[in-house]
Structures are given as structure tokens and as C-alpha cells.
């Protein structure tokens, strides 16, 4: 017996895989604010209950009335979604829409452990799509990545560029995009793939060497510790604030349009990792020293998005500039 989700056909029931993670928990917040009921599926490998703390007293206990609520299921999606979701759908009706974010997220980790990404990232996507097909889900939105492009030579990079991923992570994200296309075309499951560029903001976990660079630099600079740049620091990234990203995710999952679409979610601006480090040191009062270590193998050297397609298809564009986003991130 599950508790907690208000039974209401007027409020879409949205499943969020990876909903306890960085982008996932911000997505849950915006979905609830948009009037949805949310069921999170997460194995807590990198996600945290603390990220959903604001919904904790509402989880598992009915609070009736018109309050929205969140149900959290501990599940490894690579084993399938059917048995985990069965008690929820028996009580509250079908899952109408799915945001699929659960993944192993580190490019560098995937190079050392390519089979993990095959099982979780590609296999997990197939499990989500099989559930969607069998349950007549109205929309599946998946987090793809700028890493699908890999070795491209024209910038800003366009969605029509031929992809040559240079990591297992990028390969399995690209394979997952193909799976979305196949399920849409053959099984009529409406799907949208969003190619996130480098997402940053509060709740990004800095604790692993594989963590996102801004979370690591912000954490270390706030403590006055050294920052390490891999390589000469001339590599660029397009950093997009998490609050902007989740507006695109929620917009894409709640619309019945943009089927079989894939689009970049970035700002259209790039910055070198060296300039990024200098900016963060400056914003934190200049206490940290910047050091260099050997460049990481398998990394892309340049990354910046062409952004017009998301604006055309979803009416979305980023709003938060990097300095403002960094200031919010540094405040935590
Ligand atoms: P995150 O690590 O905070 O979130 C991933 C979540 O998935 C975590 O909560 C984790 O516990 C969960 N998870 C992992 N394996 C699982 C499994 N087998 N079953 C169930 N849950 C599982 O990372 P994030 O940055 O929030 O990434 C979210 C999504 O966005 C990922 O698909 C990632 O590849 C994609 N993405 C992120 C970025 C970025 O810059 N952060 C950029 C491009 C794409
Ligand atoms: C990131 C995401 C990945 C996403 C991709 C989209 C994470 C962990 N990775 O990969 O999920 O699909 O963006 O573009 O969120 N760096 C340093 N010092 C550090 C850490 C990193 O110099 O301490 C450098 C790296 O060498 C790299 C850059 O910063 O050049 C960005 O690294 P990272 O944050 O790990 O992201 P990506 O590999 O771009």
C-alpha cells in the first residue's frame, strides 16, 4: 500500500527517474509547482534524500485536499519500472508522463567503466521506453548530452551536426536518442531528447573527483582551497544554469508537441575553464590558488550550443547569465 499521492485525474502523474539528483530534484520542485503529482524513481547512487527534503513530510502520508505531493521509490531502473510502479498506478491511476534523468553522469568515469553506461544509461533508457510503450505514456523526455557531438569542427554546434562521440557516455546517450526515435516512430510513444550542455547550480554534488567542474571549484574556493585545472585550461564549455534547464524539461514533458524532437539546451556562450576558475576565485575573495594537472584523455576541447531550435520548438531560452548563476551557486 502506498500513500501520499493525491488521487486526481486533473493533476498529471509524472514519473521522474533520477529525481533525487541535482537536476532531478529541481525538476521535481518545478513539476509540483506546476500542479503535477510526482513519483521519483532513484537508486540513490548519487542522488540524496536531502535534495527532496522539502517534500519529505508530504511523502508517504496523505494530506488530502488539493495539495500536490511526491512519492519516492528506491529502484534501479536498469531492472525495469513495472513492478516498482504497479502499486502506485493501482492506487493513483496511470503514469501520464516521464522525465528520464537517471544515469551515470561522468564522461571520465565512463571511459574507465564503459559497461556501466551500457547497463544504466542505454539499458535504463530502454527500460523506461518499454514501460512507456506498454502503459501508453503520453510523453517521455530524456536528458541527452552535448557529449553526443564529440569530435565536431563547427561552432556553435548545431543539432544537425554529424555526431562522433568520443566517450562511452556520449555513445550511450546517442544510442538512447536513437531508441527514443524508434519508440516514437514504431510504437507511437511521443518523445523528446534534450541535449544538455554543462549544467550547474545549487545541489550539484562536489564530493567526487567525477563531479561537475563548477561544483568542485565552488566548493574548494568557498573553503579557500586550491583549484586544479586539467590541462592548459583553454578548453571551453557552455555552462547553463539549472533553473533554466528545468524550465526546458518541464515545458517539454507537459506539452504534447515536440514529438521526436531533439534539441540543444545551452546558452550559446562559451568560457574557457581557466577563465571560469579565475572568475570563481574572484567572486570568493581571491583566496584560492589555481594549479594545473595533466589533461584528461577523451575530453572534448570545445563545446558551445546553437540555441535557436529550443526557442522555436519550446519557446525556451536561457535567462540566467554565468556571473549571476555562479553567485547563486556559491551561496548554496
Ligand atoms: P546526478 O548524479 O545528480 O543525477 C543522476 C540521478 O540518477 C541520481 O539521483 C542517481 O542516484 C540516479 N541514478 C543513477 N543510476 C540510477 C539507476 N540505475 N536507477 C535509478 N536511479 C539512478 O546528475 P545530474 O547532473 O542531475 O544528471 C541528470 C541527467 O542529466 C543525467 O542523465 C545526465 O547524464 C544528464 N546530463 C547532465 C549534465 C550536467 O552537466 N549535469 C549535462 C548533460 C546531461
Ligand atoms: C559534463 C557533465 C556530463 C554532461 C556534459 C555535457 C558532470 C559530472 N558531467 O561533462 O554529464 O553530459 O557536461 O557537456 O556533470 N575540470 C577541471 N578541474 C576539475 C574538474 C573538471 O579542470 O576539478 C575540467 C575538465 O577537465 C573539463 C571541464 O572542466 O575540461 C568540464 O568537466 P566536467 O565538469 O567533468 O564536465 P564534462 O566532462 O564537460
mmCIF file of C-alpha atoms and ligand atoms in Angstrom:
data_model
loop_
_atom_site.group_PDB
_atom_site.id
_atom_site.type_symbol
_atom_site.label_atom_id
_atom_site.label_comp_id
_atom_site.label_asym_id
_atom_site.label_seq_id
_atom_site.Cartn_x
_atom_site.Cartn_y
_atom_site.Cartn_z
ATOM 1 C CA UNK A 1 0.000 0.000 0.000
ATOM 2 C CA UNK A 2 1.407 3.369 -0.915
ATOM 3 C CA UNK A 3 0.381 6.676 0.494
ATOM 4 C CA UNK A 4 0.925 10.257 -0.353
ATOM 5 C CA UNK A 5 -0.243 10.998 -3.879
ATOM 6 C CA UNK A 6 -3.500 12.808 -4.165
ATOM 7 C CA UNK A 7 -5.908 10.871 -6.388
ATOM 8 C CA UNK A 8 -6.854 13.364 -9.043
ATOM 9 C CA UNK A 9 -7.216 12.811 -12.758
ATOM 10 C CA UNK A 10 -6.778 16.546 -13.263
ATOM 11 C CA UNK A 11 -3.238 16.513 -11.993
ATOM 12 C CA UNK A 12 -0.894 14.658 -14.333
ATOM 13 C CA UNK A 13 1.092 11.916 -12.621
ATOM 14 C CA UNK A 14 4.695 12.380 -13.769
ATOM 15 C CA UNK A 15 7.479 9.872 -13.101
ATOM 16 C CA UNK A 16 10.973 11.328 -12.708
ATOM 17 C CA UNK A 17 13.852 8.862 -12.912
ATOM 18 C CA UNK A 18 16.904 10.237 -11.133
ATOM 19 C CA UNK A 19 14.589 12.633 -9.296
ATOM 20 C CA UNK A 20 16.746 12.689 -6.145
ATOM 21 C CA UNK A 21 19.739 14.005 -8.084
ATOM 22 C CA UNK A 22 20.893 17.506 -8.904
ATOM 23 C CA UNK A 23 18.789 18.281 -11.998
ATOM 24 C CA UNK A 24 16.133 15.757 -10.949
ATOM 25 C CA UNK A 25 15.290 17.399 -7.630
ATOM 26 C CA UNK A 26 14.970 20.846 -9.250
ATOM 27 C CA UNK A 27 12.708 19.207 -11.856
ATOM 28 C CA UNK A 28 10.526 17.740 -9.100
ATOM 29 C CA UNK A 29 10.218 21.166 -7.465
ATOM 30 C CA UNK A 30 9.065 22.791 -10.696
ATOM 31 C CA UNK A 31 6.673 19.962 -11.597
ATOM 32 C CA UNK A 32 4.973 20.206 -8.209
ATOM 33 C CA UNK A 33 4.833 23.989 -8.531
ATOM 34 C CA UNK A 34 3.185 23.409 -11.926
ATOM 35 C CA UNK A 35 0.426 21.316 -10.318
ATOM 36 C CA UNK A 36 1.705 17.796 -11.051
ATOM 37 C CA UNK A 37 1.823 14.743 -8.833
ATOM 38 C CA UNK A 38 5.305 13.259 -8.959
ATOM 39 C CA UNK A 39 6.743 9.807 -8.420
ATOM 40 C CA UNK A 40 10.533 9.696 -8.134
ATOM 41 C CA UNK A 41 12.448 6.556 -9.118
ATOM 42 C CA UNK A 42 16.024 6.669 -7.877
ATOM 43 C CA UNK A 43 18.617 4.202 -6.594
ATOM 44 C CA UNK A 44 20.371 6.920 -4.557
ATOM 45 C CA UNK A 45 23.745 6.048 -6.081
ATOM 46 C CA UNK A 46 24.482 9.769 -6.384
ATOM 47 C CA UNK A 47 21.068 11.240 -5.518
ATOM 48 C CA UNK A 48 20.215 12.318 -1.983
ATOM 49 C CA UNK A 49 17.077 12.331 0.135
ATOM 50 C CA UNK A 50 18.144 15.779 1.331
ATOM 51 C CA UNK A 51 17.523 17.108 -2.193
ATOM 52 C CA UNK A 52 13.837 16.246 -1.747
ATOM 53 C CA UNK A 53 13.715 17.327 1.890
ATOM 54 C CA UNK A 54 11.072 19.976 1.283
ATOM 55 C CA UNK A 55 8.689 17.201 0.225
ATOM 56 C CA UNK A 56 9.700 14.767 2.987
ATOM 57 C CA UNK A 57 6.802 15.373 5.335
ATOM 58 C CA UNK A 58 4.450 15.081 2.402
ATOM 59 C CA UNK A 59 5.977 11.824 1.146
ATOM 60 C CA UNK A 60 4.254 8.639 2.189
ATOM 61 C CA UNK A 61 1.425 10.328 4.112
ATOM 62 C CA UNK A 62 -1.747 11.532 2.526
ATOM 63 C CA UNK A 63 -2.501 15.136 3.235
ATOM 64 C CA UNK A 64 -5.666 15.254 1.264
ATOM 65 C CA UNK A 65 -7.348 18.237 -0.237
ATOM 66 C CA UNK A 66 -5.782 19.726 -3.300
ATOM 67 C CA UNK A 67 -2.179 19.591 -2.072
ATOM 68 C CA UNK A 68 0.311 18.175 -4.543
ATOM 69 C CA UNK A 69 2.680 15.512 -3.335
ATOM 70 C CA UNK A 70 5.695 13.440 -4.121
ATOM 71 C CA UNK A 71 6.238 9.707 -3.755
ATOM 72 C CA UNK A 72 9.795 8.376 -3.684
ATOM 73 C CA UNK A 73 10.652 4.825 -4.793
ATOM 74 C CA UNK A 74 14.102 3.318 -4.326
ATOM 75 C CA UNK A 75 14.700 1.426 -7.534
ATOM 76 C CA UNK A 76 17.475 0.631 -10.004
ATOM 77 C CA UNK A 77 15.818 1.456 -13.312
ATOM 78 C CA UNK A 78 18.066 -0.923 -15.236
ATOM 79 C CA UNK A 79 15.962 -3.714 -13.661
ATOM 80 C CA UNK A 80 12.747 -2.289 -15.104
ATOM 81 C CA UNK A 81 9.954 0.006 -13.902
ATOM 82 C CA UNK A 82 6.880 -2.244 -13.981
ATOM 83 C CA UNK A 83 6.953 -3.827 -10.509
ATOM 84 C CA UNK A 84 8.071 -0.623 -8.777
ATOM 85 C CA UNK A 85 5.284 1.450 -10.324
ATOM 86 C CA UNK A 86 2.493 -1.140 -10.107
ATOM 87 C CA UNK A 87 1.350 -0.225 -6.554
ATOM 88 C CA UNK A 88 1.365 3.477 -7.444
ATOM 89 C CA UNK A 89 -0.680 3.107 -10.599
ATOM 90 C CA UNK A 90 -3.083 0.684 -8.904
ATOM 91 C CA UNK A 91 -3.902 3.353 -6.379
ATOM 92 C CA UNK A 92 -3.496 6.612 -8.260
ATOM 93 C CA UNK A 93 -4.007 5.834 -11.934
ATOM 94 C CA UNK A 94 -1.577 5.671 -14.792
ATOM 95 C CA UNK A 95 1.707 7.467 -15.176
ATOM 96 C CA UNK A 96 0.946 10.063 -17.816
ATOM 97 C CA UNK A 97 4.410 11.441 -18.494
ATOM 98 C CA UNK A 98 8.036 10.526 -17.748
ATOM 99 C CA UNK A 99 11.143 12.652 -17.275
ATOM 100 C CA UNK A 100 14.118 10.315 -17.642
ATOM 101 C CA UNK A 101 17.228 11.657 -15.914
ATOM 102 C CA UNK A 102 18.675 8.625 -14.100
ATOM 103 C CA UNK A 103 22.171 7.925 -15.378
ATOM 104 C CA UNK A 104 25.816 7.524 -14.611
ATOM 105 C CA UNK A 105 26.780 11.124 -15.393
ATOM 106 C CA UNK A 106 30.561 11.308 -15.617
ATOM 107 C CA UNK A 107 32.252 11.257 -19.025
ATOM 108 C CA UNK A 108 35.589 10.289 -17.424
ATOM 109 C CA UNK A 109 34.033 7.515 -15.334
ATOM 110 C CA UNK A 110 32.507 6.043 -18.495
ATOM 111 C CA UNK A 111 35.909 5.796 -20.161
ATOM 112 C CA UNK A 112 37.175 3.661 -17.269
ATOM 113 C CA UNK A 113 33.895 1.708 -16.918
ATOM 114 C CA UNK A 114 32.193 1.502 -20.311
ATOM 115 C CA UNK A 115 29.868 -1.386 -19.410
ATOM 116 C CA UNK A 116 28.281 0.578 -16.566
ATOM 117 C CA UNK A 117 26.988 3.146 -19.027
ATOM 118 C CA UNK A 118 25.692 0.438 -21.321
ATOM 119 C CA UNK A 119 23.659 -1.104 -18.479
ATOM 120 C CA UNK A 120 22.423 2.057 -16.753
ATOM 121 C CA UNK A 121 22.357 4.745 -19.424
ATOM 122 C CA UNK A 122 21.372 2.817 -22.543
ATOM 123 C CA UNK A 123 19.699 -0.154 -20.789
ATOM 124 C CA UNK A 124 17.891 2.185 -18.386
ATOM 125 C CA UNK A 125 16.525 4.203 -21.304
ATOM 126 C CA UNK A 126 15.207 1.031 -22.960
ATOM 127 C CA UNK A 127 13.503 0.064 -19.696
ATOM 128 C CA UNK A 128 11.828 3.478 -19.495
ATOM 129 C CA UNK A 129 10.668 3.239 -23.098
ATOM 130 C CA UNK A 130 9.332 -0.305 -22.668
ATOM 131 C CA UNK A 131 7.287 0.897 -19.714
ATOM 132 C CA UNK A 132 6.070 3.900 -21.713
ATOM 133 C CA UNK A 133 5.057 1.709 -24.663
ATOM 134 C CA UNK A 134 3.167 -0.800 -22.537
ATOM 135 C CA UNK A 135 1.465 1.896 -20.432
ATOM 136 C CA UNK A 136 0.533 4.350 -23.208
ATOM 137 C CA UNK A 137 2.563 7.141 -21.596
ATOM 138 C CA UNK A 138 1.847 10.464 -23.313
ATOM 139 C CA UNK A 139 5.380 11.865 -23.294
ATOM 140 C CA UNK A 140 8.918 10.756 -22.448
ATOM 141 C CA UNK A 141 11.610 13.421 -22.108
ATOM 142 C CA UNK A 142 15.197 12.233 -21.792
ATOM 143 C CA UNK A 143 18.342 14.032 -20.686
ATOM 144 C CA UNK A 144 20.779 13.629 -23.520
ATOM 145 C CA UNK A 145 24.057 15.493 -23.611
ATOM 146 C CA UNK A 146 26.395 17.726 -25.589
ATOM 147 C CA UNK A 147 28.772 14.754 -25.255
ATOM 148 C CA UNK A 148 26.954 13.110 -28.213
ATOM 149 C CA UNK A 149 28.705 15.546 -30.563
ATOM 150 C CA UNK A 150 32.255 14.598 -29.612
ATOM 151 C CA UNK A 151 34.621 15.477 -32.363
ATOM 152 C CA UNK A 152 32.926 18.282 -34.316
ATOM 153 C CA UNK A 153 34.596 21.240 -36.003
ATOM 154 C CA UNK A 154 31.855 23.854 -36.430
ATOM 155 C CA UNK A 155 30.708 26.038 -33.545
ATOM 156 C CA UNK A 156 28.247 26.851 -32.119
ATOM 157 C CA UNK A 157 27.265 23.241 -32.646
ATOM 158 C CA UNK A 158 24.014 22.634 -34.470
ATOM 159 C CA UNK A 159 21.640 19.717 -33.827
ATOM 160 C CA UNK A 160 22.173 18.658 -37.438
ATOM 161 C CA UNK A 161 25.914 18.138 -36.969
ATOM 162 C CA UNK A 162 27.064 14.576 -37.548
ATOM 163 C CA UNK A 163 27.816 13.105 -34.117
ATOM 164 C CA UNK A 164 31.143 11.417 -33.375
ATOM 165 C CA UNK A 165 31.051 10.793 -29.620
ATOM 166 C CA UNK A 166 34.460 10.216 -28.039
ATOM 167 C CA UNK A 167 33.351 8.523 -24.817
ATOM 168 C CA UNK A 168 31.132 5.580 -23.860
ATOM 169 C CA UNK A 169 28.954 8.152 -22.079
ATOM 170 C CA UNK A 170 28.418 10.061 -25.345
ATOM 171 C CA UNK A 171 27.939 6.832 -27.314
ATOM 172 C CA UNK A 172 25.214 5.568 -24.986
ATOM 173 C CA UNK A 173 23.445 8.929 -24.881
ATOM 174 C CA UNK A 174 23.413 8.915 -28.695
ATOM 175 C CA UNK A 175 22.149 5.314 -28.740
ATOM 176 C CA UNK A 176 19.441 6.373 -26.266
ATOM 177 C CA UNK A 177 18.368 9.178 -28.611
ATOM 178 C CA UNK A 178 18.009 6.599 -31.400
ATOM 179 C CA UNK A 179 15.927 4.448 -29.055
ATOM 180 C CA UNK A 180 13.609 7.414 -28.385
ATOM 181 C CA UNK A 181 13.204 7.940 -32.105
ATOM 182 C CA UNK A 182 12.461 4.254 -32.697
ATOM 183 C CA UNK A 183 9.851 4.040 -29.922
ATOM 184 C CA UNK A 184 8.170 7.157 -31.219
ATOM 185 C CA UNK A 185 8.152 6.117 -34.858
ATOM 186 C CA UNK A 186 7.260 2.449 -34.448
ATOM 187 C CA UNK A 187 5.384 2.306 -31.134
ATOM 188 C CA UNK A 188 3.893 5.827 -31.119
ATOM 189 C CA UNK A 189 5.393 6.849 -27.781
ATOM 190 C CA UNK A 190 5.866 10.634 -28.025
ATOM 191 C CA UNK A 191 9.445 11.502 -27.068
ATOM 192 C CA UNK A 192 11.772 14.493 -26.780
ATOM 193 C CA UNK A 193 15.551 14.376 -26.259
ATOM 194 C CA UNK A 194 17.190 17.400 -24.666
ATOM 195 C CA UNK A 195 20.925 17.729 -25.223
ATOM 196 C CA UNK A 196 22.031 19.478 -22.042
ATOM 197 C CA UNK A 197 25.310 21.345 -22.177
ATOM 198 C CA UNK A 198 27.191 21.813 -18.858
ATOM 199 C CA UNK A 199 24.564 22.272 -16.173
ATOM 200 C CA UNK A 200 25.480 23.905 -12.841
ATOM 201 C CA UNK A 201 23.787 25.370 -9.786
ATOM 202 C CA UNK A 202 22.826 24.662 -6.167
ATOM 203 C CA UNK A 203 22.639 20.964 -5.085
ATOM 204 C CA UNK A 204 25.241 19.775 -7.603
ATOM 205 C CA UNK A 205 27.312 17.364 -5.524
ATOM 206 C CA UNK A 206 31.014 18.320 -5.405
ATOM 207 C CA UNK A 207 32.165 15.292 -3.420
ATOM 208 C CA UNK A 208 33.513 13.044 -6.184
ATOM 209 C CA UNK A 209 36.503 13.638 -8.463
ATOM 210 C CA UNK A 210 33.975 12.965 -11.255
ATOM 211 C CA UNK A 211 31.689 15.811 -10.137
ATOM 212 C CA UNK A 212 30.881 18.791 -12.375
ATOM 213 C CA UNK A 213 33.700 21.346 -12.513
ATOM 214 C CA UNK A 214 31.690 24.289 -11.136
ATOM 215 C CA UNK A 215 30.560 22.305 -8.093
ATOM 216 C CA UNK A 216 34.190 21.318 -7.369
ATOM 217 C CA UNK A 217 35.612 24.816 -7.945
ATOM 218 C CA UNK A 218 32.831 26.500 -5.920
ATOM 219 C CA UNK A 219 33.230 24.105 -3.005
ATOM 220 C CA UNK A 220 37.013 24.474 -2.904
ATOM 221 C CA UNK A 221 37.041 28.254 -3.454
ATOM 222 C CA UNK A 222 34.462 28.778 -0.694
ATOM 223 C CA UNK A 223 36.893 26.958 1.629
ATOM 224 C CA UNK A 224 39.929 28.904 0.336
ATOM 225 C CA UNK A 225 41.480 25.729 -1.131
ATOM 226 C CA UNK A 226 43.417 25.349 -4.418
ATOM 227 C CA UNK A 227 41.626 24.740 -7.720
ATOM 228 C CA UNK A 228 43.109 22.211 -10.159
ATOM 229 C CA UNK A 229 42.656 22.713 -13.893
ATOM 230 C CA UNK A 230 43.183 19.633 -16.059
ATOM 231 C CA UNK A 231 45.369 20.644 -19.000
ATOM 232 C CA UNK A 232 46.080 24.236 -20.015
ATOM 233 C CA UNK A 233 42.542 25.415 -19.216
ATOM 234 C CA UNK A 234 41.894 26.589 -22.781
ATOM 235 C CA UNK A 235 39.110 24.005 -23.240
ATOM 236 C CA UNK A 236 35.689 25.663 -23.343
ATOM 237 C CA UNK A 237 32.236 24.734 -22.079
ATOM 238 C CA UNK A 238 28.744 26.256 -22.375
ATOM 239 C CA UNK A 239 27.532 26.432 -18.763
ATOM 240 C CA UNK A 240 23.761 26.600 -18.335
ATOM 241 C CA UNK A 241 22.044 27.292 -15.015
ATOM 242 C CA UNK A 242 19.903 24.505 -13.556
ATOM 243 C CA UNK A 243 16.867 26.770 -13.091
ATOM 244 C CA UNK A 244 16.891 27.440 -16.824
ATOM 245 C CA UNK A 245 17.368 23.761 -17.668
ATOM 246 C CA UNK A 246 14.394 22.574 -15.642
ATOM 247 C CA UNK A 247 12.118 25.098 -17.343
ATOM 248 C CA UNK A 248 13.004 23.346 -20.610
ATOM 249 C CA UNK A 249 12.471 19.887 -19.092
ATOM 250 C CA UNK A 250 9.083 20.700 -17.608
ATOM 251 C CA UNK A 251 7.976 22.567 -20.726
ATOM 252 C CA UNK A 252 8.937 19.584 -22.893
ATOM 253 C CA UNK A 253 7.268 16.954 -20.730
ATOM 254 C CA UNK A 254 3.992 18.805 -20.245
ATOM 255 C CA UNK A 255 3.495 19.577 -23.937
ATOM 256 C CA UNK A 256 2.120 17.070 -26.404
ATOM 257 C CA UNK A 257 4.178 18.814 -29.104
ATOM 258 C CA UNK A 258 7.890 18.458 -29.902
ATOM 259 C CA UNK A 259 7.457 14.733 -30.555
ATOM 260 C CA UNK A 260 10.547 13.029 -31.952
ATOM 261 C CA UNK A 261 12.436 16.290 -31.479
ATOM 262 C CA UNK A 262 15.928 16.647 -30.158
ATOM 263 C CA UNK A 263 17.391 19.975 -29.196
ATOM 264 C CA UNK A 264 20.334 21.674 -27.528
ATOM 265 C CA UNK A 265 19.813 23.142 -24.079
ATOM 266 C CA UNK A 266 22.633 25.629 -23.594
ATOM 267 C CA UNK A 267 23.259 29.362 -23.520
ATOM 268 C CA UNK A 268 25.123 29.870 -26.810
ATOM 269 C CA UNK A 269 28.107 31.334 -24.899
ATOM 270 C CA UNK A 270 31.339 29.557 -24.060
ATOM 271 C CA UNK A 271 34.031 30.205 -21.478
ATOM 272 C CA UNK A 272 37.426 28.594 -21.004
ATOM 273 C CA UNK A 273 37.958 26.536 -17.860
ATOM 274 C CA UNK A 274 40.812 28.905 -16.995
ATOM 275 C CA UNK A 275 38.530 31.975 -17.133
ATOM 276 C CA UNK A 276 35.922 30.068 -15.146
ATOM 277 C CA UNK A 277 38.440 29.288 -12.390
ATOM 278 C CA UNK A 278 39.606 32.923 -12.297
ATOM 279 C CA UNK A 279 36.010 34.187 -12.062
ATOM 280 C CA UNK A 280 35.194 31.843 -9.180
ATOM 281 C CA UNK A 281 38.374 32.818 -7.315
ATOM 282 C CA UNK A 282 37.484 36.492 -7.805
ATOM 283 C CA UNK A 283 33.861 36.008 -6.630
ATOM 284 C CA UNK A 284 35.085 34.250 -3.477
ATOM 285 C CA UNK A 285 37.583 36.935 -2.468
ATOM 286 C CA UNK A 286 40.765 35.715 -4.168
ATOM 287 C CA UNK A 287 41.977 33.279 -1.501
ATOM 288 C CA UNK A 288 42.495 30.202 -3.727
ATOM 289 C CA UNK A 289 45.468 29.377 -5.933
ATOM 290 C CA UNK A 290 44.947 27.929 -9.415
ATOM 291 C CA UNK A 291 47.108 24.894 -10.283
ATOM 292 C CA UNK A 292 47.343 22.697 -13.364
ATOM 293 C CA UNK A 293 47.426 18.915 -13.733
ATOM 294 C CA UNK A 294 47.660 16.621 -16.742
ATOM 295 C CA UNK A 295 44.787 16.910 -19.251
ATOM 296 C CA UNK A 296 42.155 14.164 -19.072
ATOM 297 C CA UNK A 297 42.063 11.735 -22.001
ATOM 298 C CA UNK A 298 38.860 11.546 -24.024
ATOM 299 C CA UNK A 299 37.712 15.093 -23.322
ATOM 300 C CA UNK A 300 36.261 17.418 -25.880
ATOM 301 C CA UNK A 301 38.187 20.676 -26.256
ATOM 302 C CA UNK A 302 35.375 22.986 -27.287
ATOM 303 C CA UNK A 303 31.662 22.989 -26.561
ATOM 304 C CA UNK A 304 29.069 25.655 -27.259
ATOM 305 C CA UNK A 305 25.468 25.279 -28.332
ATOM 306 C CA UNK A 306 23.403 26.695 -31.127
ATOM 307 C CA UNK A 307 20.213 27.511 -29.282
ATOM 308 C CA UNK A 308 17.586 28.566 -31.814
ATOM 309 C CA UNK A 309 15.860 25.202 -32.095
ATOM 310 C CA UNK A 310 14.755 25.045 -28.441
ATOM 311 C CA UNK A 311 13.425 28.573 -28.771
ATOM 312 C CA UNK A 312 11.467 27.637 -31.894
ATOM 313 C CA UNK A 313 10.078 24.326 -30.614
ATOM 314 C CA UNK A 314 9.600 25.040 -26.910
ATOM 315 C CA UNK A 315 9.728 28.828 -26.681
ATOM 316 C CA UNK A 316 12.701 28.295 -24.348
ATOM 317 C CA UNK A 317 15.921 30.191 -23.916
ATOM 318 C CA UNK A 318 18.332 30.583 -21.020
ATOM 319 C CA UNK A 319 17.840 33.641 -18.832
ATOM 320 C CA UNK A 320 20.492 33.449 -16.107
ATOM 321 C CA UNK A 321 23.971 34.740 -17.029
ATOM 322 C CA UNK A 322 27.061 32.951 -15.742
ATOM 323 C CA UNK A 323 28.085 35.512 -13.106
ATOM 324 C CA UNK A 324 24.571 35.582 -11.598
ATOM 325 C CA UNK A 325 24.341 31.801 -11.715
ATOM 326 C CA UNK A 326 27.754 31.438 -10.093
ATOM 327 C CA UNK A 327 26.770 33.872 -7.341
ATOM 328 C CA UNK A 328 23.650 31.791 -6.605
ATOM 329 C CA UNK A 329 25.699 28.581 -6.697
ATOM 330 C CA UNK A 330 28.332 29.968 -4.324
ATOM 331 C CA UNK A 331 25.565 30.927 -1.865
ATOM 332 C CA UNK A 332 24.389 27.266 -1.988
HETATM 333 P P1 LIG B 1 23.028 13.343 -10.661
HETATM 334 O O1 LIG B 1 24.094 12.307 -10.457
HETATM 335 O O2 LIG B 1 22.800 14.326 -9.594
HETATM 336 O O3 LIG B 1 21.634 12.650 -11.024
HETATM 337 C C1 LIG B 1 21.519 11.329 -11.505
HETATM 338 C C2 LIG B 1 20.472 10.639 -10.655
HETATM 339 O O4 LIG B 1 20.218 9.334 -11.193
HETATM 340 C C3 LIG B 1 20.914 10.442 -9.205
HETATM 341 O O5 LIG B 1 19.869 10.796 -8.340
HETATM 342 C C4 LIG B 1 21.217 8.939 -9.131
HETATM 343 O O6 LIG B 1 21.058 8.422 -7.816
HETATM 344 C C5 LIG B 1 20.207 8.403 -10.125
HETATM 345 N N1 LIG B 1 20.574 7.107 -10.691
HETATM 346 C C6 LIG B 1 21.771 6.739 -11.222
HETATM 347 N N2 LIG B 1 21.702 5.456 -11.645
HETATM 348 C C7 LIG B 1 20.444 5.020 -11.391
HETATM 349 C C8 LIG B 1 19.775 3.793 -11.590
HETATM 350 N N3 LIG B 1 20.389 2.737 -12.156
HETATM 351 N N4 LIG B 1 18.473 3.676 -11.212
HETATM 352 C C9 LIG B 1 17.838 4.741 -10.636
HETATM 353 N N5 LIG B 1 18.433 5.933 -10.412
HETATM 354 C C10 LIG B 1 19.724 6.069 -10.780
HETATM 355 O O7 LIG B 1 23.397 14.064 -12.046
HETATM 356 P P2 LIG B 1 22.678 15.225 -12.855
HETATM 357 O O8 LIG B 1 23.750 16.180 -13.231
HETATM 358 O O9 LIG B 1 21.465 15.698 -12.135
HETATM 359 O O10 LIG B 1 22.248 14.444 -14.201
HETATM 360 C C11 LIG B 1 20.890 14.191 -14.548
HETATM 361 C C12 LIG B 1 20.832 13.778 -16.012
HETATM 362 O O11 LIG B 1 21.268 14.856 -16.847
HETATM 363 C C13 LIG B 1 21.722 12.586 -16.395
HETATM 364 O O12 LIG B 1 21.026 11.801 -17.346
HETATM 365 C C14 LIG B 1 22.925 13.230 -17.040
HETATM 366 O O13 LIG B 1 23.577 12.337 -17.939
HETATM 367 C C15 LIG B 1 22.274 14.380 -17.743
HETATM 368 N N6 LIG B 1 23.175 15.483 -18.051
HETATM 369 C C16 LIG B 1 23.738 16.201 -17.039
HETATM 370 C C17 LIG B 1 24.576 17.269 -17.372
HETATM 371 C C18 LIG B 1 25.257 18.103 -16.316
HETATM 372 O O14 LIG B 1 26.055 18.959 -16.689
HETATM 373 N N7 LIG B 1 24.995 17.912 -15.037
HETATM 374 C C19 LIG B 1 24.798 17.603 -18.715
HETATM 375 C C20 LIG B 1 24.243 16.795 -19.705
HETATM 376 C C21 LIG B 1 23.391 15.759 -19.362
HETATM 377 C C1 LIG B 2 29.613 17.445 -18.187
HETATM 378 C C2 LIG B 2 28.703 16.526 -17.370
HETATM 379 C C3 LIG B 2 28.120 15.462 -18.255
HETATM 380 C C4 LIG B 2 27.427 16.164 -19.415
HETATM 381 C C5 LIG B 2 28.381 17.083 -20.182
HETATM 382 C C6 LIG B 2 27.643 17.897 -21.251
HETATM 383 C C7 LIG B 2 29.123 16.102 -14.998
HETATM 384 C C8 LIG B 2 29.962 15.425 -14.000
HETATM 385 N N1 LIG B 2 29.465 15.904 -16.290
HETATM 386 O O1 LIG B 2 30.744 16.711 -18.689
HETATM 387 O O2 LIG B 2 27.166 14.682 -17.527
HETATM 388 O O3 LIG B 2 26.840 15.230 -20.265
HETATM 389 O O4 LIG B 2 28.902 18.032 -19.256
HETATM 390 O O5 LIG B 2 28.521 18.760 -21.881
HETATM 391 O O6 LIG B 2 28.198 16.806 -14.672
HETATM 392 N N2 LIG B 2 37.863 20.192 -14.913
HETATM 393 C C9 LIG B 2 38.970 20.776 -14.325
HETATM 394 N N3 LIG B 2 39.130 20.607 -12.984
HETATM 395 C C10 LIG B 2 38.267 19.882 -12.206
HETATM 396 C C11 LIG B 2 37.152 19.270 -12.842
HETATM 397 C C12 LIG B 2 36.978 19.446 -14.209
HETATM 398 O O7 LIG B 2 39.792 21.417 -14.983
HETATM 399 O O8 LIG B 2 38.481 19.789 -10.980
HETATM 400 C C13 LIG B 2 37.659 20.411 -16.350
HETATM 401 C C14 LIG B 2 37.562 19.139 -17.144
HETATM 402 O O9 LIG B 2 38.835 18.654 -17.488
HETATM 403 C C15 LIG B 2 36.729 19.590 -18.345
HETATM 404 C C16 LIG B 2 35.821 20.690 -17.771
HETATM 405 O O10 LIG B 2 36.410 21.079 -16.540
HETATM 406 O O11 LIG B 2 37.536 20.132 -19.339
HETATM 407 C C17 LIG B 2 34.396 20.214 -17.513
HETATM 408 O O12 LIG B 2 34.481 18.980 -16.815
HETATM 409 P P1 LIG B 2 33.197 18.293 -16.136
HETATM 410 O O13 LIG B 2 32.520 19.259 -15.255
HETATM 411 O O14 LIG B 2 33.655 16.997 -15.552
HETATM 412 O O15 LIG B 2 32.188 18.136 -17.352
HETATM 413 P P2 LIG B 2 32.183 17.427 -18.778
HETATM 414 O O16 LIG B 2 33.199 16.354 -18.904
HETATM 415 O O17 LIG B 2 32.166 18.541 -19.775
#
